[in-house]
Each structure stands twice: as C-alpha cells, then as structure tokens.
Amino acid sequence: MARFRYVAKNMEGKIFRGVMDAAKESSLQQQLGDQGLYLIRSKDASPVREHRKFTPKQLSEFSRELSTLLASGISIVRALEIVAGGEGLSARVRSVYLDVLSQLQKGVHLWKAMEAQKCFPELMLGMIRSGEESGRLDQVTERLALHYERDNRLREQVKSAMTYPAVLLVMSTAVVILIVTFILPQFEELFSEMEHLPAVTMFLMGASNFLVNRWYVLLLAVFLLAVILQILGKTETMRRTLGYLKIHLPVVGRLNKVIYTARFSRTLSSLYASGMPILSALKTAGETVGNLYIEEQFEEVVSQVRSGASLSQSLCRVDGFLQKLSSIILVGEESGRLDVMLDSIAVTMEEDAEAASKRLVTLLEPMLICMMALIVGFIIVAIMLPIYESYGAIEGAA
C-alpha cells in the first residue's frame, strides 16, 4: 500500500487537497470518485528508507553473482535469495538485497524494486530494465559486472597514484606546524633583546605566537570555511564552475578529460549493447559522467541526434571530451559496430588515464618537495637574518 498526496475537485469546482493510502494511482482515483471527487494530480508520498549509493566494487560483485546464477538457469527470485544469503555482506547491503527480494516476491519488476532502494545508479536500472524487457537479463548483468569492474579498477588506479603526493603534503604541513609552534618560540627571548627585527622575522614570530596562543581561532576558521565550501558545493552554480575548472586546469584538466571520456564511452557502450534506444542511452550516459558542466551540454546533443544529426557530429561539440571520441564513433557508425568501437575507445582511454595519473604524480612529487624546501628556507632566513645583522652591528661597534 502506497501513500499519495493528491489534488482533486468536486462537481462545483471546489479544490480538495489531502493524503490517502492506495495500492496505485488508479485505486486512488477510484476511491476519490466514490467520494464525488475527480483527481487532478497526485504524488507518491510514501516514506522511503534512504540508503547510501553502492560503490562500483559492490555493484560489480552484485552484477557478477546475479549473472552467474541467472546463466545457470535458476529463477530471478531464487538468485536474489542466494545473493542476499551470501557471506561477508554488511548489514546495510544485506538489508537492501532483502528489500529487493521482498518486492520481487510481490511481483514487482527487478529494476523497479532496485529503483525504490535509491542506492543503485541510473545506468544499472536502465540496463536491467532493458534486459528484463528483452529476456537477456543474464547477458546484461554480465556486461554490468564488466563495466563496474573496469570502473572500479580505474578509480583505484587514480586513487593509488594520488596517495603518495597526499601523504607528502600532509607530512610537509605537519613539519611546518612543528617548526612554527615548537622550535620558533625558543628564539623569542633572543629576538626580544634586539632593537630592530626584519619584517620577515616579525611576520614569522607573529604567526608563531598566533598558532601557539590562539590555535582554536584557526581551527574554528578552518571549520567554518569547510562548512561554507560544503554548502556552496551543493549549489548548481558552484558545481558547474568546478566542473568547468576540472577540465580546463593545466595538467589535471587533461587527466579529467581522459577519465570522463572513458566513463562516457563505457556507459554508452553498455547501454547500447543491452538494446536501449540511442536517445535514452545518450541521456543516461550523459548523467553518469560526474561533471555538471558536461552533463548540461547533453540536452543539445540529444536534441541534435533527435533532429537527424549523426552521433559523432553531435558529440564533437561537447567541451570536456577528447576529440578522439567523435572520430572513433564516426568509424563505428560507418561500420555498423558502434558498441565495439565504444568499448575499444573506453579501454584505450582507461590506459591513457593510468599513464596520465602516473605522469601527474611524477610532476607533483618534485613540486611538493620544492614547495617544502621554499617554506623551510624562508623560516631559516627569517631566523638567521636578525642574528646575522646583530653580529654585523657588534663588529661595527668594535
């Protein structure tokens, strides 16, 4: 039984609003009709238990198990029972599987039951729906497993490549804080006896005193900044701006373009091969790129394809993809093997992303080391400069 929020009117035209429980919208319409009301519009207001989105690794494991079981000839309900009863599942994941199984036992389609959990991506829902309609659910889930395995591998490669620079940055920050808060205060008594201090030394000692005596102010400022950035990050304007910067920054922009191109190619290939119409596949693939600036351009792409333009011609205008994508799609259109060519460019782009991430790390390491050397050098100069000047003054007086 679902709960609907409705707007209805009677024969005199008076508007009525309220909430009513009904099995489906047609039942709601009939119940209102028994009361002499005519339904204008309704919205499902049933409470939904929210779950966190599944990770690519969890999605690949779910798809792989489901594909193997379905290929062996057992029913979808029995397959879900086995998947839900598997070992090593967290309580949250098992709860999701059991909820899906409960809906299946009531006769609900698999994709509809998964959609109600709010933790499966649109790509998976669209492909499973297509697989159920075409009777190729085992093949579709196998393709989903491959898709998310490759997606997870690419994410892990980029993450592991960025681990060392991140650790180096944290260690550098910790060393600077240690010098400023514990070593510099040892020179305060010496500097207080000097009549004149260079500007850099005064600035450094002021920063040291602030961190030692008012560290809580800095923590509060960092906390407020993080909250403000988090709030701004949820606005469309900021997300669009960040999306634009991600693909136009030096060095990093190229890596992001490669990743977005690979992700889009893999998604479109999976959707198209599962039998989904190209317009629906384009719309879904555009929404899974992960960059709002690029996603908003797909309204024009879908419009052009619907008007009769070729897919390669429409995609070549998208700012955020490599031009190689439209060239390979053109070959796929001419040869009639679009899904194969999309798979090919996805594999190529994933290899390029791995190579690009390694090059980025190669550049970041010396940059971070040089930055650390400059900061430490500045601190040393700020400490030694007044001492050197005081020695010069003593020699001059002698």
PDB file of N, CA and C in Angstrom, residues 278-317:
ATOM      1  N   ILE A 278      19.102   4.675 -28.687  1.00  0.00           N
ATOM      2  CA  ILE A 278      20.273   5.538 -28.603  1.00  0.00           C
ATOM      3  C   ILE A 278      19.973   6.839 -27.869  1.00  0.00           C
ATOM      4  N   LEU A 279      18.772   7.397 -28.040  1.00  0.00           N
ATOM      5  CA  LEU A 279      18.454   8.657 -27.356  1.00  0.00           C
ATOM      6  C   LEU A 279      18.397   8.460 -25.840  1.00  0.00           C
ATOM      7  N   SER A 280      17.747   7.387 -25.407  1.00  0.00           N
ATOM      8  CA  SER A 280      17.695   7.094 -23.968  1.00  0.00           C
ATOM      9  C   SER A 280      19.081   6.771 -23.433  1.00  0.00           C
ATOM     10  N   ALA A 281      19.877   6.031 -24.229  1.00  0.00           N
ATOM     11  CA  ALA A 281      21.232   5.690 -23.809  1.00  0.00           C
ATOM     12  C   ALA A 281      22.100   6.931 -23.678  1.00  0.00           C
ATOM     13  N   LEU A 282      21.952   7.865 -24.616  1.00  0.00           N
ATOM     14  CA  LEU A 282      22.714   9.115 -24.556  1.00  0.00           C
ATOM     15  C   LEU A 282      22.376   9.911 -23.306  1.00  0.00           C
ATOM     16  N   LYS A 283      21.094  10.011 -23.026  1.00  0.00           N
ATOM     17  CA  LYS A 283      20.660  10.790 -21.855  1.00  0.00           C
ATOM     18  C   LYS A 283      21.195  10.179 -20.565  1.00  0.00           C
ATOM     19  N   THR A 284      21.079   8.859 -20.436  1.00  0.00           N
ATOM     20  CA  THR A 284      21.565   8.180 -19.227  1.00  0.00           C
ATOM     21  C   THR A 284      23.076   8.261 -19.110  1.00  0.00           C
ATOM     22  N   ALA A 285      23.784   8.043 -20.219  1.00  0.00           N
ATOM     23  CA  ALA A 285      25.253   8.098 -20.204  1.00  0.00           C
ATOM     24  C   ALA A 285      25.746   9.496 -19.854  1.00  0.00           C
ATOM     25  N   GLY A 286      25.057  10.511 -20.344  1.00  0.00           N
ATOM     26  CA  GLY A 286      25.450  11.885 -20.012  1.00  0.00           C
ATOM     27  C   GLY A 286      25.301  12.195 -18.542  1.00  0.00           C
ATOM     28  N   GLU A 287      24.295  11.592 -17.896  1.00  0.00           N
ATOM     29  CA  GLU A 287      24.053  11.847 -16.473  1.00  0.00           C
ATOM     30  C   GLU A 287      25.039  11.117 -15.575  1.00  0.00           C
ATOM     31  N   THR A 288      25.768  10.140 -16.123  1.00  0.00           N
ATOM     32  CA  THR A 288      26.705   9.359 -15.305  1.00  0.00           C
ATOM     33  C   THR A 288      28.153   9.819 -15.464  1.00  0.00           C
ATOM     34  N   VAL A 289      28.377  10.895 -16.194  1.00  0.00           N
ATOM     35  CA  VAL A 289      29.748  11.380 -16.406  1.00  0.00           C
ATOM     36  C   VAL A 289      30.361  11.853 -15.099  1.00  0.00           C
ATOM     37  N   GLY A 290      29.553  12.540 -14.261  1.00  0.00           N
ATOM     38  CA  GLY A 290      30.062  13.037 -12.986  1.00  0.00           C
ATOM     39  C   GLY A 290      30.577  14.459 -13.045  1.00  0.00           C
ATOM     40  N   ASN A 291      30.148  15.220 -14.068  1.00  0.00           N
ATOM     41  CA  ASN A 291      30.563  16.614 -14.205  1.00  0.00           C
ATOM     42  C   ASN A 291      29.363  17.392 -14.719  1.00  0.00           C
ATOM     43  N   LEU A 292      28.813  18.289 -13.890  1.00  0.00           N
ATOM     44  CA  LEU A 292      27.589  19.011 -14.244  1.00  0.00           C
ATOM     45  C   LEU A 292      27.771  19.857 -15.496  1.00  0.00           C
ATOM     46  N   TYR A 293      28.958  20.453 -15.659  1.00  0.00           N
ATOM     47  CA  TYR A 293      29.220  21.295 -16.836  1.00  0.00           C
ATOM     48  C   TYR A 293      29.084  20.474 -18.126  1.00  0.00           C
ATOM     49  N   ILE A 294      29.567  19.242 -18.107  1.00  0.00           N
ATOM     50  CA  ILE A 294      29.467  18.375 -19.289  1.00  0.00           C
ATOM     51  C   ILE A 294      28.039  17.845 -19.431  1.00  0.00           C
ATOM     52  N   GLU A 295      27.431  17.459 -18.318  1.00  0.00           N
ATOM     53  CA  GLU A 295      26.086  16.888 -18.363  1.00  0.00           C
ATOM     54  C   GLU A 295      25.079  17.844 -18.984  1.00  0.00           C
ATOM     55  N   GLU A 296      25.195  19.142 -18.676  1.00  0.00           N
ATOM     56  CA  GLU A 296      24.239  20.113 -19.199  1.00  0.00           C
ATOM     57  C   GLU A 296      24.334  20.267 -20.713  1.00  0.00           C
ATOM     58  N   GLN A 297      25.471  19.917 -21.296  1.00  0.00           N
ATOM     59  CA  GLN A 297      25.631  20.016 -22.740  1.00  0.00           C
ATOM     60  C   GLN A 297      24.900  18.903 -23.482  1.00  0.00           C
ATOM     61  N   PHE A 298      24.465  17.879 -22.773  1.00  0.00           N
ATOM     62  CA  PHE A 298      23.831  16.744 -23.437  1.00  0.00           C
ATOM     63  C   PHE A 298      22.394  17.033 -23.855  1.00  0.00           C
ATOM     64  N   GLU A 299      21.793  18.068 -23.325  1.00  0.00           N
ATOM     65  CA  GLU A 299      20.474  18.452 -23.819  1.00  0.00           C
ATOM     66  C   GLU A 299      20.555  18.818 -25.292  1.00  0.00           C
ATOM     67  N   GLU A 300      21.595  19.559 -25.666  1.00  0.00           N
ATOM     68  CA  GLU A 300      21.802  19.927 -27.057  1.00  0.00           C
ATOM     69  C   GLU A 300      22.193  18.714 -27.899  1.00  0.00           C
ATOM     70  N   VAL A 301      23.009  17.807 -27.318  1.00  0.00           N
ATOM     71  CA  VAL A 301      23.419  16.603 -28.051  1.00  0.00           C
ATOM     72  C   VAL A 301      22.200  15.742 -28.389  1.00  0.00           C
ATOM     73  N   VAL A 302      21.349  15.482 -27.402  1.00  0.00           N
ATOM     74  CA  VAL A 302      20.144  14.673 -27.621  1.00  0.00           C
ATOM     75  C   VAL A 302      19.231  15.339 -28.631  1.00  0.00           C
ATOM     76  N   SER A 303      19.100  16.666 -28.532  1.00  0.00           N
ATOM     77  CA  SER A 303      18.256  17.411 -29.478  1.00  0.00           C
ATOM     78  C   SER A 303      18.770  17.277 -30.904  1.00  0.00           C
ATOM     79  N   GLN A 304      20.082  17.355 -31.093  1.00  0.00           N
ATOM     80  CA  GLN A 304      20.652  17.251 -32.434  1.00  0.00           C
ATOM     81  C   GLN A 304      20.483  15.844 -33.003  1.00  0.00           C
ATOM     82  N   VAL A 305      20.703  14.824 -32.190  1.00  0.00           N
ATOM     83  CA  VAL A 305      20.536  13.436 -32.653  1.00  0.00           C
ATOM     84  C   VAL A 305      19.079  13.179 -33.009  1.00  0.00           C
ATOM     85  N   ARG A 306      18.157  13.713 -32.193  1.00  0.00           N
ATOM     86  CA  ARG A 306      16.736  13.543 -32.488  1.00  0.00           C
ATOM     87  C   ARG A 306      16.358  14.229 -33.805  1.00  0.00           C
ATOM     88  N   SER A 307      17.069  15.315 -34.116  1.00  0.00           N
ATOM     89  CA  SER A 307      16.789  16.050 -35.357  1.00  0.00           C
ATOM     90  C   SER A 307      17.406  15.402 -36.590  1.00  0.00           C
ATOM     91  N   GLY A 308      18.201  14.358 -36.393  1.00  0.00           N
ATOM     92  CA  GLY A 308      18.768  13.654 -37.532  1.00  0.00           C
ATOM     93  C   GLY A 308      20.269  13.770 -37.677  1.00  0.00           C
ATOM     94  N   ALA A 309      20.936  14.520 -36.803  1.00  0.00           N
ATOM     95  CA  ALA A 309      22.395  14.648 -36.881  1.00  0.00           C
ATOM     96  C   ALA A 309      23.052  13.351 -36.429  1.00  0.00           C
ATOM     97  N   SER A 310      24.246  13.098 -36.929  1.00  0.00           N
ATOM     98  CA  SER A 310      24.971  11.891 -36.535  1.00  0.00           C
ATOM     99  C   SER A 310      25.481  12.036 -35.105  1.00  0.00           C
ATOM    100  N   LEU A 311      25.691  10.900 -34.454  1.00  0.00           N
ATOM    101  CA  LEU A 311      26.165  10.905 -33.066  1.00  0.00           C
ATOM    102  C   LEU A 311      27.558  11.512 -32.970  1.00  0.00           C
ATOM    103  N   SER A 312      28.427  11.152 -33.922  1.00  0.00           N
ATOM    104  CA  SER A 312      29.796  11.686 -33.888  1.00  0.00           C
ATOM    105  C   SER A 312      29.812  13.193 -34.072  1.00  0.00           C
ATOM    106  N   GLN A 313      28.966  13.698 -34.962  1.00  0.00           N
ATOM    107  CA  GLN A 313      28.902  15.141 -35.201  1.00  0.00           C
ATOM    108  C   GLN A 313      28.367  15.884 -33.981  1.00  0.00           C
ATOM    109  N   SER A 314      27.405  15.289 -33.291  1.00  0.00           N
ATOM    110  CA  SER A 314      26.810  15.935 -32.116  1.00  0.00           C
ATOM    111  C   SER A 314      27.779  15.943 -30.938  1.00  0.00           C
ATOM    112  N   LEU A 315      28.547  14.859 -30.757  1.00  0.00           N
ATOM    113  CA  LEU A 315      29.448  14.757 -29.609  1.00  0.00           C
ATOM    114  C   LEU A 315      30.732  15.554 -29.778  1.00  0.00           C
ATOM    115  N   CYS A 316      31.105  15.875 -31.013  1.00  0.00           N
ATOM    116  CA  CYS A 316      32.370  16.591 -31.227  1.00  0.00           C
ATOM    117  C   CYS A 316      32.321  18.005 -30.659  1.00  0.00           C
ATOM    118  N   ARG A 317      31.102  18.522 -30.393  1.00  0.00           N
ATOM    119  CA  ARG A 317      30.958  19.877 -29.849  1.00  0.00           C
ATOM    120  C   ARG A 317      30.943  19.900 -28.325  1.00  0.00           C
TER     121      ARG A 317
END
